[in-house]
């Protein structure tokens, strides 16, 4: 086992992923990669009206090509950082098992610790945050999905990471984090310095 880790952020729209990702990356001096930024680097840009409509629905085939490109790039960036002996935080939804498997398979030979940080939030707070994103859409590239429809679609397709198997037959450590109450639950009994640092960053 190396000393490096990957923090895979996972959670619904407006559940607090990006804020938590930034805190973890700052605390652990990790390289941070956002799917929203990678989308733009790959040439995918949207108006507020386009973002509200069907393109961002996870139940739609319209975004499948984009997601394959984005998550493949996340996996590529992740491996490059680990080769440089860097920790990595990946800020994306990771609702589908194939998206997580792309990461697992890309780093098998580097054998980092892998954590899934599942951000949670009461639904009424998510609705409030989505409405705020709609009003402030142009203020930040992280406001790209100001849509209740996108949120509802993510609930329909969500594939639980419990039971994920990494290629060496290990399993990722799953950390549940409530972004409103700041409560933390670790679904594993293993302890490590990296785990402690991630938990400390979220408190």
mmCIF file of N, CA and C in Angstrom, residues 48-187:
data_model
loop_
_atom_site.group_PDB
_atom_site.id
_atom_site.type_symbol
_atom_site.label_atom_id
_atom_site.label_comp_id
_atom_site.label_asym_id
_atom_site.label_seq_id
_atom_site.Cartn_x
_atom_site.Cartn_y
_atom_site.Cartn_z
ATOM 1 N N UNK A 48 -28.022 28.825 -19.148
ATOM 2 C CA UNK A 48 -28.874 28.444 -18.021
ATOM 3 C C UNK A 48 -30.086 27.658 -18.505
ATOM 4 N N UNK A 49 -30.677 28.069 -19.611
ATOM 5 C CA UNK A 49 -31.856 27.373 -20.122
ATOM 6 C C UNK A 49 -31.511 25.959 -20.575
ATOM 7 N N UNK A 50 -30.357 25.795 -21.219
ATOM 8 C CA UNK A 50 -29.941 24.450 -21.625
ATOM 9 C C UNK A 50 -29.701 23.567 -20.404
ATOM 10 N N UNK A 51 -29.078 24.124 -19.382
ATOM 11 C CA UNK A 51 -28.775 23.359 -18.173
ATOM 12 C C UNK A 51 -30.045 22.923 -17.450
ATOM 13 N N UNK A 52 -31.107 23.703 -17.581
ATOM 14 C CA UNK A 52 -32.369 23.367 -16.914
ATOM 15 C C UNK A 52 -33.107 22.250 -17.631
ATOM 16 N N UNK A 53 -32.807 22.061 -18.896
ATOM 17 C CA UNK A 53 -33.567 21.100 -19.682
ATOM 18 C C UNK A 53 -32.941 19.707 -19.637
ATOM 19 N N UNK A 54 -33.251 18.883 -20.647
ATOM 20 C CA UNK A 54 -32.997 17.456 -20.524
ATOM 21 C C UNK A 54 -31.538 17.033 -20.604
ATOM 22 N N UNK A 55 -30.631 17.892 -21.053
ATOM 23 C CA UNK A 55 -29.267 17.439 -21.257
ATOM 24 C C UNK A 55 -28.627 16.921 -19.978
ATOM 25 N N UNK A 56 -28.929 17.533 -18.845
ATOM 26 C CA UNK A 56 -28.295 17.118 -17.599
ATOM 27 C C UNK A 56 -29.049 16.006 -16.876
ATOM 28 N N UNK A 57 -30.092 15.495 -17.473
ATOM 29 C CA UNK A 57 -30.792 14.381 -16.846
ATOM 30 C C UNK A 57 -29.948 13.116 -16.964
ATOM 31 N N UNK A 58 -29.700 12.479 -15.851
ATOM 32 C CA UNK A 58 -28.868 11.276 -15.851
ATOM 33 C C UNK A 58 -29.606 10.075 -16.430
ATOM 34 N N UNK A 59 -30.902 10.220 -16.658
ATOM 35 C CA UNK A 59 -31.674 9.162 -17.295
ATOM 36 C C UNK A 59 -31.699 9.320 -18.813
ATOM 37 N N UNK A 60 -31.018 10.335 -19.330
ATOM 38 C CA UNK A 60 -31.040 10.618 -20.763
ATOM 39 C C UNK A 60 -29.765 10.123 -21.436
ATOM 40 N N UNK A 61 -29.914 9.629 -22.671
ATOM 41 C CA UNK A 61 -28.745 9.211 -23.450
ATOM 42 C C UNK A 61 -27.991 10.408 -24.025
ATOM 43 N N UNK A 62 -28.585 11.600 -23.931
ATOM 44 C CA UNK A 62 -27.972 12.786 -24.525
ATOM 45 C C UNK A 62 -26.602 13.091 -23.922
ATOM 46 N N UNK A 63 -26.440 12.764 -22.647
ATOM 47 C CA UNK A 63 -25.190 13.122 -21.977
ATOM 48 C C UNK A 63 -24.199 11.962 -21.849
ATOM 49 N N UNK A 64 -24.550 10.786 -22.395
ATOM 50 C CA UNK A 64 -23.697 9.609 -22.213
ATOM 51 C C UNK A 64 -22.304 9.816 -22.793
ATOM 52 N N UNK A 65 -22.225 10.338 -24.033
ATOM 53 C CA UNK A 65 -20.920 10.571 -24.661
ATOM 54 C C UNK A 65 -20.086 11.535 -23.824
ATOM 55 N N UNK A 66 -20.707 12.604 -23.359
ATOM 56 C CA UNK A 66 -19.994 13.577 -22.539
ATOM 57 C C UNK A 66 -19.470 12.934 -21.261
ATOM 58 N N UNK A 67 -20.298 12.147 -20.584
ATOM 59 C CA UNK A 67 -19.872 11.537 -19.328
ATOM 60 C C UNK A 67 -18.707 10.576 -19.524
ATOM 61 N N UNK A 68 -18.717 9.819 -20.614
ATOM 62 C CA UNK A 68 -17.597 8.920 -20.886
ATOM 63 C C UNK A 68 -16.301 9.725 -21.037
ATOM 64 N N UNK A 69 -16.357 10.829 -21.753
ATOM 65 C CA UNK A 69 -15.175 11.670 -21.938
ATOM 66 C C UNK A 69 -14.725 12.294 -20.616
ATOM 67 N N UNK A 70 -15.679 12.803 -19.852
ATOM 68 C CA UNK A 70 -15.338 13.488 -18.600
ATOM 69 C C UNK A 70 -14.741 12.529 -17.582
ATOM 70 N N UNK A 71 -15.375 11.378 -17.383
ATOM 71 C CA UNK A 71 -14.869 10.448 -16.368
ATOM 72 C C UNK A 71 -13.576 9.767 -16.810
ATOM 73 N N UNK A 72 -13.400 9.594 -18.101
ATOM 74 C CA UNK A 72 -12.122 9.070 -18.601
ATOM 75 C C UNK A 72 -11.000 10.066 -18.328
ATOM 76 N N UNK A 73 -11.299 11.347 -18.501
ATOM 77 C CA UNK A 73 -10.299 12.383 -18.223
ATOM 78 C C UNK A 73 -9.997 12.471 -16.726
ATOM 79 N N UNK A 74 -11.022 12.309 -15.898
ATOM 80 C CA UNK A 74 -10.793 12.274 -14.451
ATOM 81 C C UNK A 74 -9.850 11.128 -14.085
ATOM 82 N N UNK A 75 -10.069 9.960 -14.681
ATOM 83 C CA UNK A 75 -9.215 8.801 -14.408
ATOM 84 C C UNK A 75 -7.785 9.062 -14.866
ATOM 85 N N UNK A 76 -7.639 9.686 -16.032
ATOM 86 C CA UNK A 76 -6.308 10.003 -16.560
ATOM 87 C C UNK A 76 -5.579 10.986 -15.651
ATOM 88 N N UNK A 77 -6.267 12.044 -15.239
ATOM 89 C CA UNK A 77 -5.652 13.037 -14.356
ATOM 90 C C UNK A 77 -5.276 12.425 -13.014
ATOM 91 N N UNK A 78 -6.158 11.561 -12.523
ATOM 92 C CA UNK A 78 -5.921 10.907 -11.237
ATOM 93 C C UNK A 78 -4.630 10.091 -11.277
ATOM 94 N N UNK A 79 -4.470 9.302 -12.315
ATOM 95 C CA UNK A 79 -3.265 8.467 -12.420
ATOM 96 C C UNK A 79 -2.014 9.321 -12.540
ATOM 97 N N UNK A 80 -2.078 10.382 -13.320
ATOM 98 C CA UNK A 80 -0.913 11.260 -13.488
ATOM 99 C C UNK A 80 -0.481 11.865 -12.160
ATOM 100 N N UNK A 81 -1.449 12.265 -11.333
ATOM 101 C CA UNK A 81 -1.113 12.838 -10.027
ATOM 102 C C UNK A 81 -0.496 11.802 -9.101
ATOM 103 N N UNK A 82 -1.051 10.590 -9.103
ATOM 104 C CA UNK A 82 -0.504 9.543 -8.240
ATOM 105 C C UNK A 82 0.923 9.180 -8.637
ATOM 106 N N UNK A 83 1.197 9.168 -9.944
ATOM 107 C CA UNK A 83 2.555 8.889 -10.417
ATOM 108 C C UNK A 83 3.532 9.930 -9.874
ATOM 109 N N UNK A 84 3.022 11.157 -9.687
ATOM 110 C CA UNK A 84 3.852 12.240 -9.126
ATOM 111 C C UNK A 84 3.851 12.235 -7.604
ATOM 112 N N UNK A 85 3.314 11.148 -7.029
ATOM 113 C CA UNK A 85 3.287 10.983 -5.569
ATOM 114 C C UNK A 85 2.374 12.005 -4.895
ATOM 115 N N UNK A 86 1.260 12.327 -5.549
ATOM 116 C CA UNK A 86 0.301 13.285 -5.034
ATOM 117 C C UNK A 86 -0.984 12.570 -4.614
ATOM 118 N N UNK A 87 -1.635 13.100 -3.583
ATOM 119 C CA UNK A 87 -2.985 12.670 -3.248
ATOM 120 C C UNK A 87 -3.955 13.299 -4.240
ATOM 121 N N UNK A 88 -5.141 12.718 -4.379
ATOM 122 C CA UNK A 88 -6.101 13.189 -5.373
ATOM 123 C C UNK A 88 -7.503 13.238 -4.784
ATOM 124 N N UNK A 89 -8.236 14.313 -5.105
ATOM 125 C CA UNK A 89 -9.664 14.409 -4.795
ATOM 126 C C UNK A 89 -10.404 14.629 -6.108
ATOM 127 N N UNK A 90 -11.421 13.801 -6.353
ATOM 128 C CA UNK A 90 -12.195 13.865 -7.591
ATOM 129 C C UNK A 90 -13.611 14.322 -7.272
ATOM 130 N N UNK A 91 -13.974 15.491 -7.782
ATOM 131 C CA UNK A 91 -15.266 16.093 -7.482
ATOM 132 C C UNK A 91 -16.222 15.876 -8.652
ATOM 133 N N UNK A 92 -17.084 14.855 -8.533
ATOM 134 C CA UNK A 92 -18.078 14.537 -9.560
ATOM 135 C C UNK A 92 -19.178 13.729 -8.879
ATOM 136 N N UNK A 93 -20.252 13.443 -9.624
ATOM 137 C CA UNK A 93 -21.368 12.726 -9.005
ATOM 138 C C UNK A 93 -21.080 11.272 -8.710
ATOM 139 N N UNK A 94 -20.409 10.571 -9.641
ATOM 140 C CA UNK A 94 -20.077 9.151 -9.500
ATOM 141 C C UNK A 94 -21.289 8.301 -9.115
ATOM 142 N N UNK A 95 -22.436 8.581 -9.763
ATOM 143 C CA UNK A 95 -23.660 7.836 -9.456
ATOM 144 C C UNK A 95 -23.625 6.411 -9.992
ATOM 145 N N UNK A 96 -22.892 6.208 -11.098
ATOM 146 C CA UNK A 96 -22.867 4.904 -11.747
ATOM 147 C C UNK A 96 -21.616 4.117 -11.354
ATOM 148 N N UNK A 97 -21.779 2.805 -11.234
ATOM 149 C CA UNK A 97 -20.653 1.945 -10.883
ATOM 150 C C UNK A 97 -19.554 2.031 -11.938
ATOM 151 N N UNK A 98 -19.913 2.132 -13.234
ATOM 152 C CA UNK A 98 -18.889 2.152 -14.283
ATOM 153 C C UNK A 98 -17.985 3.374 -14.143
ATOM 154 N N UNK A 99 -18.532 4.460 -13.625
ATOM 155 C CA UNK A 99 -17.713 5.664 -13.434
ATOM 156 C C UNK A 99 -16.663 5.439 -12.355
ATOM 157 N N UNK A 100 -17.044 4.779 -11.300
ATOM 158 C CA UNK A 100 -16.095 4.479 -10.226
ATOM 159 C C UNK A 100 -15.087 3.431 -10.667
ATOM 160 N N UNK A 101 -15.560 2.445 -11.452
ATOM 161 C CA UNK A 101 -14.660 1.407 -11.940
ATOM 162 C C UNK A 101 -13.575 1.975 -12.852
ATOM 163 N N UNK A 102 -13.892 3.011 -13.609
ATOM 164 C CA UNK A 102 -12.870 3.659 -14.428
ATOM 165 C C UNK A 102 -11.697 4.121 -13.565
ATOM 166 N N UNK A 103 -12.010 4.672 -12.408
ATOM 167 C CA UNK A 103 -10.958 5.147 -11.500
ATOM 168 C C UNK A 103 -10.199 3.959 -10.918
ATOM 169 N N UNK A 104 -10.924 2.976 -10.402
ATOM 170 C CA UNK A 104 -10.273 1.814 -9.783
ATOM 171 C C UNK A 104 -9.283 1.160 -10.750
ATOM 172 N N UNK A 105 -9.738 0.932 -11.982
ATOM 173 C CA UNK A 105 -8.909 0.214 -12.956
ATOM 174 C C UNK A 105 -7.700 1.030 -13.401
ATOM 175 N N UNK A 106 -7.849 2.347 -13.433
ATOM 176 C CA UNK A 106 -6.756 3.190 -13.927
ATOM 177 C C UNK A 106 -5.571 3.240 -12.966
ATOM 178 N N UNK A 107 -5.798 2.918 -11.688
ATOM 179 C CA UNK A 107 -4.735 3.079 -10.685
ATOM 180 C C UNK A 107 -4.357 1.767 -10.012
ATOM 181 N N UNK A 108 -4.783 0.644 -10.570
ATOM 182 C CA UNK A 108 -4.532 -0.660 -9.948
ATOM 183 C C UNK A 108 -3.052 -0.869 -9.634
ATOM 184 N N UNK A 109 -2.183 -0.517 -10.579
ATOM 185 C CA UNK A 109 -0.755 -0.763 -10.392
ATOM 186 C C UNK A 109 -0.127 0.171 -9.374
ATOM 187 N N UNK A 110 -0.831 1.268 -9.017
ATOM 188 C CA UNK A 110 -0.289 2.234 -8.059
ATOM 189 C C UNK A 110 -0.781 1.978 -6.641
ATOM 190 N N UNK A 111 -1.883 1.239 -6.510
ATOM 191 C CA UNK A 111 -2.365 0.751 -5.215
ATOM 192 C C UNK A 111 -2.545 1.832 -4.147
ATOM 193 N N UNK A 112 -3.236 2.910 -4.456
ATOM 194 C CA UNK A 112 -3.487 3.931 -3.427
ATOM 195 C C UNK A 112 -4.628 3.506 -2.502
ATOM 196 N N UNK A 113 -4.752 4.169 -1.363
ATOM 197 C CA UNK A 113 -5.962 4.022 -0.563
ATOM 198 C C UNK A 113 -7.095 4.733 -1.306
ATOM 199 N N UNK A 114 -8.261 4.132 -1.340
ATOM 200 C CA UNK A 114 -9.387 4.737 -2.045
ATOM 201 C C UNK A 114 -10.536 4.959 -1.061
ATOM 202 N N UNK A 115 -10.985 6.212 -1.017
ATOM 203 C CA UNK A 115 -12.099 6.591 -0.159
ATOM 204 C C UNK A 115 -13.232 7.125 -1.022
ATOM 205 N N UNK A 116 -14.451 6.769 -0.682
ATOM 206 C CA UNK A 116 -15.619 7.388 -1.289
ATOM 207 C C UNK A 116 -16.259 8.272 -0.226
ATOM 208 N N UNK A 117 -16.355 9.555 -0.505
ATOM 209 C CA UNK A 117 -16.972 10.500 0.425
ATOM 210 C C UNK A 117 -18.375 10.812 -0.104
ATOM 211 N N UNK A 118 -19.370 10.238 0.535
ATOM 212 C CA UNK A 118 -20.762 10.436 0.128
ATOM 213 C C UNK A 118 -21.349 11.629 0.865
ATOM 214 N N UNK A 119 -21.595 12.711 0.144
ATOM 215 C CA UNK A 119 -22.188 13.882 0.768
ATOM 216 C C UNK A 119 -23.704 13.753 0.784
ATOM 217 N N UNK A 120 -24.281 14.140 1.905
ATOM 218 C CA UNK A 120 -25.723 14.059 2.099
ATOM 219 C C UNK A 120 -26.232 15.393 2.629
ATOM 220 N N UNK A 121 -27.523 15.613 2.448
ATOM 221 C CA UNK A 121 -28.122 16.860 2.891
ATOM 222 C C UNK A 121 -29.638 16.690 2.881
ATOM 223 N N UNK A 122 -30.356 17.274 3.839
ATOM 224 C CA UNK A 122 -31.821 17.188 3.796
ATOM 225 C C UNK A 122 -32.363 17.774 2.490
ATOM 226 N N UNK A 123 -33.429 17.184 1.999
ATOM 227 C CA UNK A 123 -33.936 17.563 0.685
ATOM 228 C C UNK A 123 -34.385 19.020 0.620
ATOM 229 N N UNK A 124 -34.947 19.534 1.695
ATOM 230 C CA UNK A 124 -35.387 20.935 1.671
ATOM 231 C C UNK A 124 -34.196 21.886 1.483
ATOM 232 N N UNK A 125 -33.044 21.509 2.030
ATOM 233 C CA UNK A 125 -31.844 22.320 1.860
ATOM 234 C C UNK A 125 -31.329 22.205 0.422
ATOM 235 N N UNK A 126 -31.408 21.016 -0.162
ATOM 236 C CA UNK A 126 -31.017 20.841 -1.564
ATOM 237 C C UNK A 126 -31.877 21.695 -2.471
ATOM 238 N N UNK A 127 -33.196 21.715 -2.234
ATOM 239 C CA UNK A 127 -34.090 22.546 -3.046
ATOM 240 C C UNK A 127 -33.688 24.019 -2.951
ATOM 241 N N UNK A 128 -33.364 24.470 -1.740
ATOM 242 C CA UNK A 128 -32.953 25.865 -1.545
ATOM 243 C C UNK A 128 -31.671 26.161 -2.319
ATOM 244 N N UNK A 129 -30.705 25.250 -2.244
ATOM 245 C CA UNK A 129 -29.431 25.455 -2.925
ATOM 246 C C UNK A 129 -29.600 25.455 -4.447
ATOM 247 N N UNK A 130 -30.460 24.588 -4.953
ATOM 248 C CA UNK A 130 -30.696 24.561 -6.400
ATOM 249 C C UNK A 130 -31.324 25.872 -6.865
ATOM 250 N N UNK A 131 -32.260 26.391 -6.096
ATOM 251 C CA UNK A 131 -32.860 27.687 -6.437
ATOM 252 C C UNK A 131 -31.816 28.797 -6.408
ATOM 253 N N UNK A 132 -30.892 28.737 -5.443
ATOM 254 C CA UNK A 132 -29.811 29.722 -5.381
ATOM 255 C C UNK A 132 -28.919 29.612 -6.616
ATOM 256 N N UNK A 133 -28.652 28.388 -7.052
ATOM 257 C CA UNK A 133 -27.838 28.186 -8.250
ATOM 258 C C UNK A 133 -28.523 28.796 -9.474
ATOM 259 N N UNK A 134 -29.827 28.650 -9.528
ATOM 260 C CA UNK A 134 -30.567 29.198 -10.665
ATOM 261 C C UNK A 134 -30.416 30.721 -10.708
ATOM 262 N N UNK A 135 -30.538 31.356 -9.558
ATOM 263 C CA UNK A 135 -30.437 32.823 -9.498
ATOM 264 C C UNK A 135 -29.016 33.309 -9.763
ATOM 265 N N UNK A 136 -28.023 32.506 -9.390
ATOM 266 C CA UNK A 136 -26.618 32.934 -9.494
ATOM 267 C C UNK A 136 -25.857 32.137 -10.544
ATOM 268 N N UNK A 137 -26.560 31.639 -11.546
ATOM 269 C CA UNK A 137 -25.988 30.710 -12.521
ATOM 270 C C UNK A 137 -24.675 31.198 -13.117
ATOM 271 N N UNK A 138 -24.619 32.444 -13.519
ATOM 272 C CA UNK A 138 -23.431 32.961 -14.206
ATOM 273 C C UNK A 138 -22.291 33.319 -13.259
ATOM 274 N N UNK A 139 -22.525 33.245 -11.953
ATOM 275 C CA UNK A 139 -21.506 33.653 -10.980
ATOM 276 C C UNK A 139 -20.402 32.622 -10.796
ATOM 277 N N UNK A 140 -20.707 31.351 -11.070
ATOM 278 C CA UNK A 140 -19.732 30.292 -10.809
ATOM 279 C C UNK A 140 -19.930 29.134 -11.767
ATOM 280 N N UNK A 141 -18.823 28.535 -12.190
ATOM 281 C CA UNK A 141 -18.906 27.363 -13.063
ATOM 282 C C UNK A 141 -19.471 26.146 -12.342
ATOM 283 N N UNK A 142 -19.577 26.207 -11.018
ATOM 284 C CA UNK A 142 -20.139 25.090 -10.272
ATOM 285 C C UNK A 142 -21.660 25.176 -10.154
ATOM 286 N N UNK A 143 -22.258 26.214 -10.730
ATOM 287 C CA UNK A 143 -23.709 26.351 -10.731
ATOM 288 C C UNK A 143 -24.325 25.759 -11.991
ATOM 289 N N UNK A 144 -23.651 24.802 -12.613
ATOM 290 C CA UNK A 144 -24.038 24.356 -13.955
ATOM 291 C C UNK A 144 -25.310 23.509 -13.990
ATOM 292 N N UNK A 145 -25.792 23.010 -12.865
ATOM 293 C CA UNK A 145 -27.006 22.188 -12.881
ATOM 294 C C UNK A 145 -28.074 22.770 -11.951
ATOM 295 N N UNK A 146 -28.624 23.937 -12.303
ATOM 296 C CA UNK A 146 -29.648 24.551 -11.442
ATOM 297 C C UNK A 146 -31.026 23.966 -11.731
ATOM 298 N N UNK A 147 -31.167 22.674 -11.582
ATOM 299 C CA UNK A 147 -32.369 21.995 -12.056
ATOM 300 C C UNK A 147 -32.853 20.940 -11.076
ATOM 301 N N UNK A 148 -34.095 21.052 -10.663
ATOM 302 C CA UNK A 148 -34.692 20.010 -9.840
ATOM 303 C C UNK A 148 -34.833 18.717 -10.625
ATOM 304 N N UNK A 149 -35.030 18.830 -11.946
ATOM 305 C CA UNK A 149 -35.131 17.634 -12.778
ATOM 306 C C UNK A 149 -33.835 16.835 -12.754
ATOM 307 N N UNK A 150 -32.697 17.529 -12.776
ATOM 308 C CA UNK A 150 -31.406 16.842 -12.720
ATOM 309 C C UNK A 150 -31.242 16.120 -11.381
ATOM 310 N N UNK A 151 -31.666 16.770 -10.315
ATOM 311 C CA UNK A 151 -31.599 16.158 -8.990
ATOM 312 C C UNK A 151 -32.468 14.904 -8.922
ATOM 313 N N UNK A 152 -33.707 15.004 -9.413
ATOM 314 C CA UNK A 152 -34.608 13.864 -9.383
ATOM 315 C C UNK A 152 -34.063 12.702 -10.221
ATOM 316 N N UNK A 153 -33.436 13.024 -11.363
ATOM 317 C CA UNK A 153 -32.899 11.962 -12.211
ATOM 318 C C UNK A 153 -31.730 11.256 -11.538
ATOM 319 N N UNK A 154 -30.932 12.004 -10.770
ATOM 320 C CA UNK A 154 -29.791 11.384 -10.095
ATOM 321 C C UNK A 154 -30.253 10.386 -9.035
ATOM 322 N N UNK A 155 -31.399 10.650 -8.405
ATOM 323 C CA UNK A 155 -31.934 9.709 -7.420
ATOM 324 C C UNK A 155 -32.382 8.408 -8.091
ATOM 325 N N UNK A 156 -32.845 8.514 -9.333
ATOM 326 C CA UNK A 156 -33.337 7.331 -10.045
ATOM 327 C C UNK A 156 -32.206 6.397 -10.472
ATOM 328 N N UNK A 157 -31.051 6.962 -10.809
ATOM 329 C CA UNK A 157 -29.978 6.130 -11.371
ATOM 330 C C UNK A 157 -28.925 5.724 -10.348
ATOM 331 N N UNK A 158 -28.974 6.291 -9.156
ATOM 332 C CA UNK A 158 -27.939 6.079 -8.136
ATOM 333 C C UNK A 158 -27.654 4.593 -7.914
ATOM 334 N N UNK A 159 -26.374 4.226 -8.020
ATOM 335 C CA UNK A 159 -25.935 2.859 -7.747
ATOM 336 C C UNK A 159 -25.022 2.869 -6.522
ATOM 337 N N UNK A 160 -25.473 2.239 -5.460
ATOM 338 C CA UNK A 160 -24.798 2.281 -4.160
ATOM 339 C C UNK A 160 -23.361 1.759 -4.269
ATOM 340 N N UNK A 161 -22.377 2.469 -3.702
ATOM 341 C CA UNK A 161 -20.989 2.009 -3.755
ATOM 342 C C UNK A 161 -20.677 0.874 -2.792
ATOM 343 N N UNK A 162 -21.598 0.591 -1.880
ATOM 344 C CA UNK A 162 -21.380 -0.548 -0.982
ATOM 345 C C UNK A 162 -21.342 -1.823 -1.829
ATOM 346 N N UNK A 163 -20.272 -2.546 -1.730
ATOM 347 C CA UNK A 163 -20.103 -3.741 -2.550
ATOM 348 C C UNK A 163 -19.159 -3.536 -3.719
ATOM 349 N N UNK A 164 -18.736 -2.283 -3.961
ATOM 350 C CA UNK A 164 -17.725 -2.045 -4.988
ATOM 351 C C UNK A 164 -16.460 -2.845 -4.663
ATOM 352 N N UNK A 165 -15.874 -3.429 -5.686
ATOM 353 C CA UNK A 165 -14.634 -4.177 -5.523
ATOM 354 C C UNK A 165 -13.542 -3.517 -6.355
ATOM 355 N N UNK A 166 -12.443 -3.186 -5.711
ATOM 356 C CA UNK A 166 -11.276 -2.677 -6.407
ATOM 357 C C UNK A 166 -10.543 -3.873 -7.008
ATOM 358 N N UNK A 167 -9.763 -3.668 -8.026
ATOM 359 C CA UNK A 167 -9.195 -4.767 -8.804
ATOM 360 C C UNK A 167 -8.374 -5.746 -7.964
ATOM 361 N N UNK A 168 -7.751 -5.274 -6.900
ATOM 362 C CA UNK A 168 -6.950 -6.172 -6.058
ATOM 363 C C UNK A 168 -7.795 -6.847 -4.980
ATOM 364 N N UNK A 169 -9.127 -6.814 -5.186
ATOM 365 C CA UNK A 169 -10.098 -7.442 -4.285
ATOM 366 C C UNK A 169 -10.312 -6.672 -2.993
ATOM 367 N N UNK A 170 -9.711 -5.484 -2.884
ATOM 368 C CA UNK A 170 -10.013 -4.623 -1.757
ATOM 369 C C UNK A 170 -11.314 -3.873 -2.005
ATOM 370 N N UNK A 171 -11.750 -3.139 -1.024
ATOM 371 C CA UNK A 171 -12.953 -2.329 -1.156
ATOM 372 C C UNK A 171 -12.643 -0.891 -0.741
ATOM 373 N N UNK A 172 -13.306 0.083 -1.344
ATOM 374 C CA UNK A 172 -13.087 1.462 -0.917
ATOM 375 C C UNK A 172 -13.674 1.693 0.471
ATOM 376 N N UNK A 173 -13.074 2.600 1.212
ATOM 377 C CA UNK A 173 -13.632 3.009 2.502
ATOM 378 C C UNK A 173 -14.683 4.081 2.226
ATOM 379 N N UNK A 174 -15.901 3.866 2.715
ATOM 380 C CA UNK A 174 -16.998 4.789 2.451
ATOM 381 C C UNK A 174 -17.223 5.680 3.664
ATOM 382 N N UNK A 175 -17.188 6.986 3.403
ATOM 383 C CA UNK A 175 -17.400 7.994 4.449
ATOM 384 C C UNK A 175 -18.679 8.743 4.103
ATOM 385 N N UNK A 176 -19.677 8.694 4.983
ATOM 386 C CA UNK A 176 -20.894 9.473 4.783
ATOM 387 C C UNK A 176 -20.752 10.795 5.534
ATOM 388 N N UNK A 177 -21.047 11.893 4.823
ATOM 389 C CA UNK A 177 -20.864 13.227 5.407
ATOM 390 C C UNK A 177 -22.100 14.067 5.144
ATOM 391 N N UNK A 178 -22.726 14.545 6.211
ATOM 392 C CA UNK A 178 -23.879 15.435 6.091
ATOM 393 C C UNK A 178 -23.383 16.874 6.078
ATOM 394 N N UNK A 179 -23.553 17.542 4.938
ATOM 395 C CA UNK A 179 -22.961 18.874 4.779
ATOM 396 C C UNK A 179 -23.671 19.950 5.591
ATOM 397 N N UNK A 180 -24.875 19.661 6.088
ATOM 398 C CA UNK A 180 -25.550 20.655 6.925
ATOM 399 C C UNK A 180 -25.235 20.458 8.398
ATOM 400 N N UNK A 181 -25.290 19.210 8.879
ATOM 401 C CA UNK A 181 -25.047 18.958 10.298
ATOM 402 C C UNK A 181 -23.575 18.706 10.606
ATOM 403 N N UNK A 182 -22.776 18.434 9.549
ATOM 404 C CA UNK A 182 -21.351 18.098 9.666
ATOM 405 C C UNK A 182 -21.118 16.741 10.336
ATOM 406 N N UNK A 183 -22.153 15.916 10.396
ATOM 407 C CA UNK A 183 -21.990 14.586 10.977
ATOM 408 C C UNK A 183 -21.262 13.671 9.999
ATOM 409 N N UNK A 184 -20.449 12.760 10.547
ATOM 410 C CA UNK A 184 -19.597 11.873 9.750
ATOM 411 C C UNK A 184 -19.790 10.439 10.222
ATOM 412 N N UNK A 185 -19.928 9.529 9.267
ATOM 413 C CA UNK A 185 -20.037 8.110 9.585
ATOM 414 C C UNK A 185 -19.139 7.331 8.635
ATOM 415 N N UNK A 186 -18.231 6.525 9.184
ATOM 416 C CA UNK A 186 -17.306 5.739 8.384
ATOM 417 C C UNK A 186 -17.774 4.291 8.375
ATOM 418 N N UNK A 187 -18.045 3.768 7.167
ATOM 419 C CA UNK A 187 -18.566 2.402 7.056
ATOM 420 C C UNK A 187 -17.416 1.408 6.915
#
